[in-house]
JSON list of C-alpha atoms in Angstrom, two decimals:
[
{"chain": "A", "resi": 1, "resn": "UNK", "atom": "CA", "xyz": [0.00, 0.00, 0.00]},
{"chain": "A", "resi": 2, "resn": "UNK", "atom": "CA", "xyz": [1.51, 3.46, -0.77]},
{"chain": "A", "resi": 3, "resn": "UNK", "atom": "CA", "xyz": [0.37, 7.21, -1.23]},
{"chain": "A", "resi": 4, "resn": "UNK", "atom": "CA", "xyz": [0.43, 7.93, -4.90]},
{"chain": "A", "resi": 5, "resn": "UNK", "atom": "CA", "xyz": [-0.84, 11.17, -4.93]},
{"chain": "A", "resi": 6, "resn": "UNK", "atom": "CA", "xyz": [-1.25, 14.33, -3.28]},
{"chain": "A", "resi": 7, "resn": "UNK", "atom": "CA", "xyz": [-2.91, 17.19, -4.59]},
{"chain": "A", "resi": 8, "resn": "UNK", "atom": "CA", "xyz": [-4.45, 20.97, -3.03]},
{"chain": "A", "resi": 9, "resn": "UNK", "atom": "CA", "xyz": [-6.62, 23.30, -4.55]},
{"chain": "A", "resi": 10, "resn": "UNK", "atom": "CA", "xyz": [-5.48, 26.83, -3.19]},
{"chain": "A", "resi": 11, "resn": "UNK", "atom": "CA", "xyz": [-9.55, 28.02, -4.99]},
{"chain": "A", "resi": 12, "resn": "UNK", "atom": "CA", "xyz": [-11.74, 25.75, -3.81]},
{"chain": "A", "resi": 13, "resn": "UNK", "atom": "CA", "xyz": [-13.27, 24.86, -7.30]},
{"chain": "A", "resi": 14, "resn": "UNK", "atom": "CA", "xyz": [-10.52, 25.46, -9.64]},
{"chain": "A", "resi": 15, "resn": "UNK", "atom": "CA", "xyz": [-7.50, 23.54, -11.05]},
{"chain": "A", "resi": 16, "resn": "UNK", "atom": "CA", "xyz": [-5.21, 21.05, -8.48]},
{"chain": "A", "resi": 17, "resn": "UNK", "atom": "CA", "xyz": [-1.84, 21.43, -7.90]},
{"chain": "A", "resi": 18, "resn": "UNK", "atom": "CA", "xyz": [0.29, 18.34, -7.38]},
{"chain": "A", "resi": 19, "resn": "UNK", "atom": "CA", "xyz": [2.95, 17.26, -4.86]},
{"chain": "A", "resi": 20, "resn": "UNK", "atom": "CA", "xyz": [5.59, 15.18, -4.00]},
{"chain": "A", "resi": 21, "resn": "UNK", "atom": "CA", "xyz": [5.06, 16.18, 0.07]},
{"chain": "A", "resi": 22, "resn": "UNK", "atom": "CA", "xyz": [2.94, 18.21, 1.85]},
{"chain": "A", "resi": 23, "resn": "UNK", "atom": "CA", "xyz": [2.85, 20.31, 5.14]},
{"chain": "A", "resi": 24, "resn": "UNK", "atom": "CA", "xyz": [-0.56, 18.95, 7.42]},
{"chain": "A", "resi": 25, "resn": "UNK", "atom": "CA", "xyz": [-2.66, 21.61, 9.38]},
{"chain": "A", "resi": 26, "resn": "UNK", "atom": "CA", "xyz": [-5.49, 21.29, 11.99]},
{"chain": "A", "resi": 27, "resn": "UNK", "atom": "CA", "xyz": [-8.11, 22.69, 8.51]},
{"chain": "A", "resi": 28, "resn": "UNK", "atom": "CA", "xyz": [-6.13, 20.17, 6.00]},
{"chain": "A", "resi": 29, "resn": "UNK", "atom": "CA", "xyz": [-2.93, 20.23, 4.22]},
{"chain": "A", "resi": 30, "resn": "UNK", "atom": "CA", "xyz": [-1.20, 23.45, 3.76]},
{"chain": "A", "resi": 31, "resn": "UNK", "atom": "CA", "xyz": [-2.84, 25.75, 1.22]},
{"chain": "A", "resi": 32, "resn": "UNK", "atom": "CA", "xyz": [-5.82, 23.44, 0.37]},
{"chain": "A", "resi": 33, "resn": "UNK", "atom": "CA", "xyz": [-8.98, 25.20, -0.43]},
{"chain": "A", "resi": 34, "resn": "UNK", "atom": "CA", "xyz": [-7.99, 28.43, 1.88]},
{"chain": "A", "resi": 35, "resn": "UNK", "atom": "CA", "xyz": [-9.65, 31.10, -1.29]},
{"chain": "A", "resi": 36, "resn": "UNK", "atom": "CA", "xyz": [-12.97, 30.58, -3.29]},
{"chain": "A", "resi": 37, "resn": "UNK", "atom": "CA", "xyz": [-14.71, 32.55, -5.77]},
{"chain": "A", "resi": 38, "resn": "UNK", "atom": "CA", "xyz": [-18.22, 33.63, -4.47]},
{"chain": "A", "resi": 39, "resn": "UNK", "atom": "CA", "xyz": [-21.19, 35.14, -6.63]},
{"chain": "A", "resi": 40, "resn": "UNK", "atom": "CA", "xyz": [-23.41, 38.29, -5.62]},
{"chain": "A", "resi": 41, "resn": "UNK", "atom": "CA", "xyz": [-25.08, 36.78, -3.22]},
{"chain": "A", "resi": 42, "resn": "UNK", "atom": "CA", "xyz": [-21.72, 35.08, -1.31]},
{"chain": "A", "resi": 43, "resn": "UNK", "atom": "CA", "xyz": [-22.00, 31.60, -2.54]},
{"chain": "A", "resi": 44, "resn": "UNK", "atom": "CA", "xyz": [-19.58, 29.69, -3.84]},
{"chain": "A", "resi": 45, "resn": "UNK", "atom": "CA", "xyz": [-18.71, 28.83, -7.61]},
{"chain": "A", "resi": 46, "resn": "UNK", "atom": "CA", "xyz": [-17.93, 25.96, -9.05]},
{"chain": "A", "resi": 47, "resn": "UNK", "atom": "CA", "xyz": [-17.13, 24.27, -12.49]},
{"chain": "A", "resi": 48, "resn": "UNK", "atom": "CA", "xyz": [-20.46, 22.53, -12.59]},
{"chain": "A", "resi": 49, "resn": "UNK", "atom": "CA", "xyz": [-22.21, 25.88, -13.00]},
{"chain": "A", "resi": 50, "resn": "UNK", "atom": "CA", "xyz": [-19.16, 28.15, -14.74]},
{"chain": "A", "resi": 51, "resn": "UNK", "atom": "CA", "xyz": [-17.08, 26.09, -16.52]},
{"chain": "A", "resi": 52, "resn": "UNK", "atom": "CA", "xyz": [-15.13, 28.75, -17.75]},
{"chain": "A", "resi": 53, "resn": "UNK", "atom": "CA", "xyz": [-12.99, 28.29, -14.08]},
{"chain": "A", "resi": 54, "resn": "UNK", "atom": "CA", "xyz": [-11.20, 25.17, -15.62]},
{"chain": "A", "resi": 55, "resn": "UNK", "atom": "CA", "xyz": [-9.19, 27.86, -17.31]},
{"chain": "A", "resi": 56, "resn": "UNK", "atom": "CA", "xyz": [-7.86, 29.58, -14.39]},
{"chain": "A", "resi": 57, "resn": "UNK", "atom": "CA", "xyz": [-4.37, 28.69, -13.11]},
{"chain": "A", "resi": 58, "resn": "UNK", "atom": "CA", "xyz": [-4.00, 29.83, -9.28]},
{"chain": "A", "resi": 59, "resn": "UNK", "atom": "CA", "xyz": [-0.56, 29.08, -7.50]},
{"chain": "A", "resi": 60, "resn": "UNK", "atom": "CA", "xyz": [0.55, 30.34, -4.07]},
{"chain": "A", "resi": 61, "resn": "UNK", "atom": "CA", "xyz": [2.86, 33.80, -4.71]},
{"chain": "A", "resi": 62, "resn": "UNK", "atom": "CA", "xyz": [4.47, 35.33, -2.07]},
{"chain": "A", "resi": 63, "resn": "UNK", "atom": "CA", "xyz": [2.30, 34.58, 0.55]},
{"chain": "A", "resi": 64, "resn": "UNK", "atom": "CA", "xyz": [-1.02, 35.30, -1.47]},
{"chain": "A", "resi": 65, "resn": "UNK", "atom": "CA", "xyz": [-2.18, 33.88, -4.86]},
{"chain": "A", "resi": 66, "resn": "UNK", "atom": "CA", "xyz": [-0.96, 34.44, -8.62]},
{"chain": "A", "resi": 67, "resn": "UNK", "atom": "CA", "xyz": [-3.99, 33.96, -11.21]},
{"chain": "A", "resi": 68, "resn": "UNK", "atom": "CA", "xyz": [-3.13, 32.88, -14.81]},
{"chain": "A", "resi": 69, "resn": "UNK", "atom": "CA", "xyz": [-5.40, 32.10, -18.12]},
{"chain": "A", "resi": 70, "resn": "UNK", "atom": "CA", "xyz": [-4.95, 31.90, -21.49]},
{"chain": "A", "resi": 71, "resn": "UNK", "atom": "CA", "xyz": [-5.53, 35.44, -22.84]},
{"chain": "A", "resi": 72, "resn": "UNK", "atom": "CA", "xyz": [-4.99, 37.27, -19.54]},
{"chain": "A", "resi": 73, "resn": "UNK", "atom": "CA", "xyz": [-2.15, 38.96, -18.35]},
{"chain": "A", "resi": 74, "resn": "UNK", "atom": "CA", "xyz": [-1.04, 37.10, -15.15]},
{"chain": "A", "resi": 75, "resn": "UNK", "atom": "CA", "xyz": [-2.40, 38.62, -11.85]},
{"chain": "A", "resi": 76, "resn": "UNK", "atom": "CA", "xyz": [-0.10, 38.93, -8.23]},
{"chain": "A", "resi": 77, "resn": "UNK", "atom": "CA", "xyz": [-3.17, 38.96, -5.61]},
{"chain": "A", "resi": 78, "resn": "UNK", "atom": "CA", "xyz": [-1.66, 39.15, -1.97]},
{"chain": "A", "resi": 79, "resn": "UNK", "atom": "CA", "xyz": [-3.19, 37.27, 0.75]},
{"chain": "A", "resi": 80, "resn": "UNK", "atom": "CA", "xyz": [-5.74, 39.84, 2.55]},
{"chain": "A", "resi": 81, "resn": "UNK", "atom": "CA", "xyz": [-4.84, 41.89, 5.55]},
{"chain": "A", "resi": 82, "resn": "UNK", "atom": "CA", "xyz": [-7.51, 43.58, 8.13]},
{"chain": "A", "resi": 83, "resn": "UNK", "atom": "CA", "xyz": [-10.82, 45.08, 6.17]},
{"chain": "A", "resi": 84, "resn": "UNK", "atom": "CA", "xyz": [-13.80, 43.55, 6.96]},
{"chain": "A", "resi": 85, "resn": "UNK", "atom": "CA", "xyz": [-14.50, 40.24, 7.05]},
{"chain": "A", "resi": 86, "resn": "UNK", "atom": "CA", "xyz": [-18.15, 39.16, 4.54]},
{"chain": "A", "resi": 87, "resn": "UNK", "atom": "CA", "xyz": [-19.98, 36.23, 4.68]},
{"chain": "A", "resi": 88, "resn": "UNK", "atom": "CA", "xyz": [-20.12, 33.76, 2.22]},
{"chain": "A", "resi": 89, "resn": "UNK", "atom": "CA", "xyz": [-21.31, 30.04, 1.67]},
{"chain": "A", "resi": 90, "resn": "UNK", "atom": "CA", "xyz": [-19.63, 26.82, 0.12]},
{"chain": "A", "resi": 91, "resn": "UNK", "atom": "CA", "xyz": [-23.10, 25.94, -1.32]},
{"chain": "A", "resi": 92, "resn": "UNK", "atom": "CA", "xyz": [-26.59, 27.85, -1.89]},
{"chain": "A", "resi": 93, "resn": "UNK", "atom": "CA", "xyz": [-28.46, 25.50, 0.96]},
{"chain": "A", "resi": 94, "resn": "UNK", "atom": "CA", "xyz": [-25.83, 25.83, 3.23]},
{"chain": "A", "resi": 95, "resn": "UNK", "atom": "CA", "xyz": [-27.53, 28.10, 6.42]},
{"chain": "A", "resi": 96, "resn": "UNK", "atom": "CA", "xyz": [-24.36, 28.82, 8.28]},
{"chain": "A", "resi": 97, "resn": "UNK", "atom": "CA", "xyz": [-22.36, 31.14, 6.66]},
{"chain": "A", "resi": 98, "resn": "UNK", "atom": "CA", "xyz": [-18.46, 31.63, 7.15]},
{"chain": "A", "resi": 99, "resn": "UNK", "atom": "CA", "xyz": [-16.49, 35.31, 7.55]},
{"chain": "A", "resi": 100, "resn": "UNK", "atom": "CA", "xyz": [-13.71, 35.48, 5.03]},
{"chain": "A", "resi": 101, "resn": "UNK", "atom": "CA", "xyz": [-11.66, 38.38, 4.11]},
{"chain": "A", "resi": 102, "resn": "UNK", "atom": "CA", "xyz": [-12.25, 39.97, -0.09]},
{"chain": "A", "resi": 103, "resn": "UNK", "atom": "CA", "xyz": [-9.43, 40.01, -2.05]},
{"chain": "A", "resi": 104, "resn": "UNK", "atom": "CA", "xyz": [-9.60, 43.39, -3.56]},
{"chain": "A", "resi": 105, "resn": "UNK", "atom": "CA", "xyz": [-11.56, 45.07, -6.43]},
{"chain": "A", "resi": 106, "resn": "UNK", "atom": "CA", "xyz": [-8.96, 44.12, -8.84]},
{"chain": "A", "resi": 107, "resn": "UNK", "atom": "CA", "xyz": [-8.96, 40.11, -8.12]},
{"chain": "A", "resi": 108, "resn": "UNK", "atom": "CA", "xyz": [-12.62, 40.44, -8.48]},
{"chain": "A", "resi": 109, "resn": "UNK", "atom": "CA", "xyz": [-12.57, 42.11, -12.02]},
{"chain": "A", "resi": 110, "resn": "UNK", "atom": "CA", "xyz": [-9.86, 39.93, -13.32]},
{"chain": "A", "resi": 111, "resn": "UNK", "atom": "CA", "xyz": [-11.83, 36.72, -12.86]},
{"chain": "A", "resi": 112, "resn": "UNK", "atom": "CA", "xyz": [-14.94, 38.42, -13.70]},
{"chain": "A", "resi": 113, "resn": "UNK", "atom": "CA", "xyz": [-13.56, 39.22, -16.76]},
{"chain": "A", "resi": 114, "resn": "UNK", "atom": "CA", "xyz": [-12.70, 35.66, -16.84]},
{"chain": "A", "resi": 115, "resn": "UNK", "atom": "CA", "xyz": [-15.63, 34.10, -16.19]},
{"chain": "A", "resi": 116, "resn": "UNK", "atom": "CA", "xyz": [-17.87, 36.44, -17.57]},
{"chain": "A", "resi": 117, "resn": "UNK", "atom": "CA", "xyz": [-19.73, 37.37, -14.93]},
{"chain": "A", "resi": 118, "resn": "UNK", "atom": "CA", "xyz": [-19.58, 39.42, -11.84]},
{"chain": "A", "resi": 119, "resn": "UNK", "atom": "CA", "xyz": [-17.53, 37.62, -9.18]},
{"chain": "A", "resi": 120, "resn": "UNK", "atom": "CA", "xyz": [-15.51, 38.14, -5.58]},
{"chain": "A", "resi": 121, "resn": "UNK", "atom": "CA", "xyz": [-12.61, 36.10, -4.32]},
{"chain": "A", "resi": 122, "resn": "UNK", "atom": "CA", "xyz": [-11.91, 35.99, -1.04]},
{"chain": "A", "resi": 123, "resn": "UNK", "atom": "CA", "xyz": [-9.79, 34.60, 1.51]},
{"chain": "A", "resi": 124, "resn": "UNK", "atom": "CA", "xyz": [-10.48, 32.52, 4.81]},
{"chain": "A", "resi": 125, "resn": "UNK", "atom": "CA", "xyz": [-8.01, 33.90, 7.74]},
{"chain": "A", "resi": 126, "resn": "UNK", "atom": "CA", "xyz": [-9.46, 31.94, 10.31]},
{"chain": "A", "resi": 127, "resn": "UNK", "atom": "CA", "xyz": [-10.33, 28.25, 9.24]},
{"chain": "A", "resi": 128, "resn": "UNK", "atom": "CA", "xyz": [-10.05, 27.18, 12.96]},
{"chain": "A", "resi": 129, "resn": "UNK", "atom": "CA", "xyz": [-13.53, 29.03, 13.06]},
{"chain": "A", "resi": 130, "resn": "UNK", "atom": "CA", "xyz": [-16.59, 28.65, 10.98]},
{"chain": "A", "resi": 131, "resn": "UNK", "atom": "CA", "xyz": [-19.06, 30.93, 12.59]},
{"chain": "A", "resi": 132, "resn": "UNK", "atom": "CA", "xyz": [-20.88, 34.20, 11.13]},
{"chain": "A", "resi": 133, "resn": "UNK", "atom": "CA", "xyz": [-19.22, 37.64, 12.39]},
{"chain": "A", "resi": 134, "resn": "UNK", "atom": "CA", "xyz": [-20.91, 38.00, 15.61]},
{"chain": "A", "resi": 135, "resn": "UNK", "atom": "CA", "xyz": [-22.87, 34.77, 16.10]},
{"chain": "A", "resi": 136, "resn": "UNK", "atom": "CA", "xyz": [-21.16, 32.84, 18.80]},
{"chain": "A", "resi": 137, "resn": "UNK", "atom": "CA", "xyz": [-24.24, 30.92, 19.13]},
{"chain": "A", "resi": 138, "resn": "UNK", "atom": "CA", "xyz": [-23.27, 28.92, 16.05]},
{"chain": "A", "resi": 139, "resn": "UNK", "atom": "CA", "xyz": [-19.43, 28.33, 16.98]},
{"chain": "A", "resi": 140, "resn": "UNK", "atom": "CA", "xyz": [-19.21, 25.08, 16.51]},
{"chain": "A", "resi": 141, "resn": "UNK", "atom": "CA", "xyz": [-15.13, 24.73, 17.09]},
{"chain": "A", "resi": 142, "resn": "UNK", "atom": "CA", "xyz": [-15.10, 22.91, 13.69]},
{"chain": "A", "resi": 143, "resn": "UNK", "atom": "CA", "xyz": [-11.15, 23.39, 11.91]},
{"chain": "A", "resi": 144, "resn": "UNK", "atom": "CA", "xyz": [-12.29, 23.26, 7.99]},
{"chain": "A", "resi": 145, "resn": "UNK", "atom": "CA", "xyz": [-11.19, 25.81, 5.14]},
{"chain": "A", "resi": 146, "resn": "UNK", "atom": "CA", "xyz": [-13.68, 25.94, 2.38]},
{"chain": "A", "resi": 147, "resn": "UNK", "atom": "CA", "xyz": [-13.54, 22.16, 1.81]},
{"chain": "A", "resi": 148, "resn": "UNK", "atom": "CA", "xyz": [-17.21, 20.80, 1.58]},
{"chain": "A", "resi": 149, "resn": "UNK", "atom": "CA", "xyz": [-17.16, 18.77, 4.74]},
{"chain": "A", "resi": 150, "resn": "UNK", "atom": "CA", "xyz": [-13.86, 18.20, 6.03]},
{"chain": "A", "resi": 151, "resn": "UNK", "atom": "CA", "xyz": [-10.56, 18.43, 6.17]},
{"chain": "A", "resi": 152, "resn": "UNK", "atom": "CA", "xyz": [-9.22, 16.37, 4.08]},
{"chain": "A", "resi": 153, "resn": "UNK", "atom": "CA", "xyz": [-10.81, 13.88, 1.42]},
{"chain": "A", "resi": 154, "resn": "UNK", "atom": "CA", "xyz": [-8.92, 10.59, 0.83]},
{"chain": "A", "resi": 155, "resn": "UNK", "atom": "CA", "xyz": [-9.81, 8.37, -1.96]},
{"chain": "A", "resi": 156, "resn": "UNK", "atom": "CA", "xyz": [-8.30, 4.77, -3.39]},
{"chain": "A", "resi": 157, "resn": "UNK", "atom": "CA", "xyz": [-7.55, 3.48, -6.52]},
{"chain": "A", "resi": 158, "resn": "UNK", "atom": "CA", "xyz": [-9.60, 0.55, -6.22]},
{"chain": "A", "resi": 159, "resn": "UNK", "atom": "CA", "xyz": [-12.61, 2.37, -4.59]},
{"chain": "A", "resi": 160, "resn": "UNK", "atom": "CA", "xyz": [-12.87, 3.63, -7.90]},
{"chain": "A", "resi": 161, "resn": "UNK", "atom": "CA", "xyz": [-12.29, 0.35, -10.05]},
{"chain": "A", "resi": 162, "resn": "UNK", "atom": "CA", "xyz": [-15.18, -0.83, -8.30]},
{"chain": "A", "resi": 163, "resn": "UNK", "atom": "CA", "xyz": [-17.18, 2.10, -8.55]},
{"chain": "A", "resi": 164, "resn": "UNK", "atom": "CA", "xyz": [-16.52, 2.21, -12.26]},
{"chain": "A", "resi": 165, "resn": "UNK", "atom": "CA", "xyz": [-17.23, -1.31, -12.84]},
{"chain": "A", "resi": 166, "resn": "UNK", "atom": "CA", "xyz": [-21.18, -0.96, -11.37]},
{"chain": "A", "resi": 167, "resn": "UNK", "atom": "CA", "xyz": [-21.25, 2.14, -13.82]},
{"chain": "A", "resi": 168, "resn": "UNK", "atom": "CA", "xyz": [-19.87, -0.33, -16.59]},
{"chain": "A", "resi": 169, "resn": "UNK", "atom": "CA", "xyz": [-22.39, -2.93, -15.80]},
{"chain": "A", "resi": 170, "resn": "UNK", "atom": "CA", "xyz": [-25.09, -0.35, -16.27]},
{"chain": "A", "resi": 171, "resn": "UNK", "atom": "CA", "xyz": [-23.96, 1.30, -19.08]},
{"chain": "A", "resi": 172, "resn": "UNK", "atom": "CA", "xyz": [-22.35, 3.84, -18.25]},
{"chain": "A", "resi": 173, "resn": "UNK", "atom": "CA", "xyz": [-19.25, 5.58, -18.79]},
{"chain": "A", "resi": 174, "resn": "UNK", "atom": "CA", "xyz": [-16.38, 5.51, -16.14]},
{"chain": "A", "resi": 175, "resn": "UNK", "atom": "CA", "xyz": [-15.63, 8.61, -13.86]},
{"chain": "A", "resi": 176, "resn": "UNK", "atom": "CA", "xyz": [-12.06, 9.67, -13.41]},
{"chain": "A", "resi": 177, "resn": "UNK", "atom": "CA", "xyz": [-10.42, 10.39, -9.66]},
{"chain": "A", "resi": 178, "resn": "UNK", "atom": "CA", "xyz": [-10.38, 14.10, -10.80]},
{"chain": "A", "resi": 179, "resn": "UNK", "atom": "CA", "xyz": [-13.99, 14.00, -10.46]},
{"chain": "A", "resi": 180, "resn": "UNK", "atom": "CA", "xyz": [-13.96, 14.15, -6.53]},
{"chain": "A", "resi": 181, "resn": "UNK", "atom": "CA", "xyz": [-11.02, 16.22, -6.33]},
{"chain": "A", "resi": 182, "resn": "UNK", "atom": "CA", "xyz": [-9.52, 14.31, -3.75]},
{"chain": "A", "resi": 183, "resn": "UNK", "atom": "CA", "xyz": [-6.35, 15.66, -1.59]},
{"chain": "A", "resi": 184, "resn": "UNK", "atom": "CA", "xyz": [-4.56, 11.96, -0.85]},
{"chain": "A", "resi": 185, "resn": "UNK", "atom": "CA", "xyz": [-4.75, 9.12, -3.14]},
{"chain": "A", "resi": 186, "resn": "UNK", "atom": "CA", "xyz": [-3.55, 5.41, -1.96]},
{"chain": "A", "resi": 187, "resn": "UNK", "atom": "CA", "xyz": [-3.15, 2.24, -4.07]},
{"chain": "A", "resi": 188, "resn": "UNK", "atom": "CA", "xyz": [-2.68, -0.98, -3.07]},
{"chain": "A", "resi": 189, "resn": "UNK", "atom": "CA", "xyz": [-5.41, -1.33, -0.09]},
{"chain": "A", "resi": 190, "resn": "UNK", "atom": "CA", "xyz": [-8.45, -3.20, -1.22]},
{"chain": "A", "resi": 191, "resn": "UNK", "atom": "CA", "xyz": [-11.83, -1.40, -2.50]},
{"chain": "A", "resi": 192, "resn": "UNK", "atom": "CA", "xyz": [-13.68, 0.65, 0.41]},
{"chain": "A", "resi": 193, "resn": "UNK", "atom": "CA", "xyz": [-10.77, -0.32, 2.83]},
{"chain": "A", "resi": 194, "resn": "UNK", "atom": "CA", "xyz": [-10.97, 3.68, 3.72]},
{"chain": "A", "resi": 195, "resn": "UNK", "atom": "CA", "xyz": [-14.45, 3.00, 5.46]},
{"chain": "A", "resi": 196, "resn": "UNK", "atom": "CA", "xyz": [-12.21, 1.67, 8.51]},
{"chain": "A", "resi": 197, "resn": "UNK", "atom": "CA", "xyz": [-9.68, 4.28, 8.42]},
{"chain": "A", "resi": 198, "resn": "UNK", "atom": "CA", "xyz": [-12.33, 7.33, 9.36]},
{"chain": "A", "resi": 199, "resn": "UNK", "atom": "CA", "xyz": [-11.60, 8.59, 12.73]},
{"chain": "A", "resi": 200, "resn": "UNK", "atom": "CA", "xyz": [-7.93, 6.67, 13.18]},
{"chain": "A", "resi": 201, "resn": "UNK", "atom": "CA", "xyz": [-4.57, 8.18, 13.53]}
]
């Protein structure tokens, strides 16, 4: 059994970056999932709804972010300090929103430009603490960055055989491991063998 992959996504929703080692934190690994692109009303994007954000390149840059796409002049954004904090959401039906700090006017314009459509990224300084600005009634202690659930998502190579065997059998086509973005990727243990590992150190 070994670890063949390990991969972050610095915007939740856009392209992975891959590594040969990786720093662990109390929210995930290092500089997983800690910026996200929200709509007007603070809710997250993603590629199932804009696919334009397959195109954007985002890589950690002196302690903040540098965008890239095809047609764009390459954008420095640095990692937000003090303003005020707005609320978003990872997903529309999610209740409890989390304070996160925006980038700046020009982040927001480049990927708008980008995506064609009018956008805000933004920046979670405290992942140690997903609780509204001013609601302590909802502090649930919970150490997650913008990752759906938690804090980090392991998959297996032969999880997904199986999986994409039962999708052969019915006719469909097979799904790659891309498709749940996964941060750690082990071969070698046997299908589902990550049910028991939940929980264990």
């Amino acid at each position: 059994m070994r670890l063949s992959a390990i991969h972050t996504y610095p915007v939740k929703g856009c392209r992975r970056l891959d590594h040969d080692v990786a720093g662990v934190e109390p929210w995930g690994l290092a500089g997983d999932r800690r910026w996200m692109i929200v709509d007007a009303d603070g809710v997250g994007v993603t590629q199932r709804e804009t696919t334009r954000l397959v195109g954007l390149h985002a890589t950690p840059h002196d302690g903040g972010l540098l965008l890239r796409a095809e047609g764009h002049d390459d954008l420095a954004v640095p990692e937000p300090v003090g303003g005020e904090p707005v609320a978003v959401r990872t997903f529309r039906n999610r209740k409890l929103p989390v304070p996160a700090l925006p980038a700046g006017p020009a982040a927001d314009a480049w990927i708008g430009a980008l995506l064609g459509r009018a956008v805000r990224l933004v920046w979670l300084a405290r992942p140690t603490r997903h609780i509204p600005p001013g609601d302590r009634e909802h502090d649930t202690g919970e150490q997650v960055s913008f990752a759906d659930a938690y804090p980090l998502l392991l998959a297996t190579a032969a999880s997904l055989d199986a999986l994409n065997g039962w999708l052969a059998e019915a006719g469909e086509e097979p799904v790659p491991m891309a498709r749940f973005r996964p941060n750690l990727v082990v071969e070698g243990a046997p299908a589902w063998a990550e049910d028991d590992w939940v929980g264990r150190r």
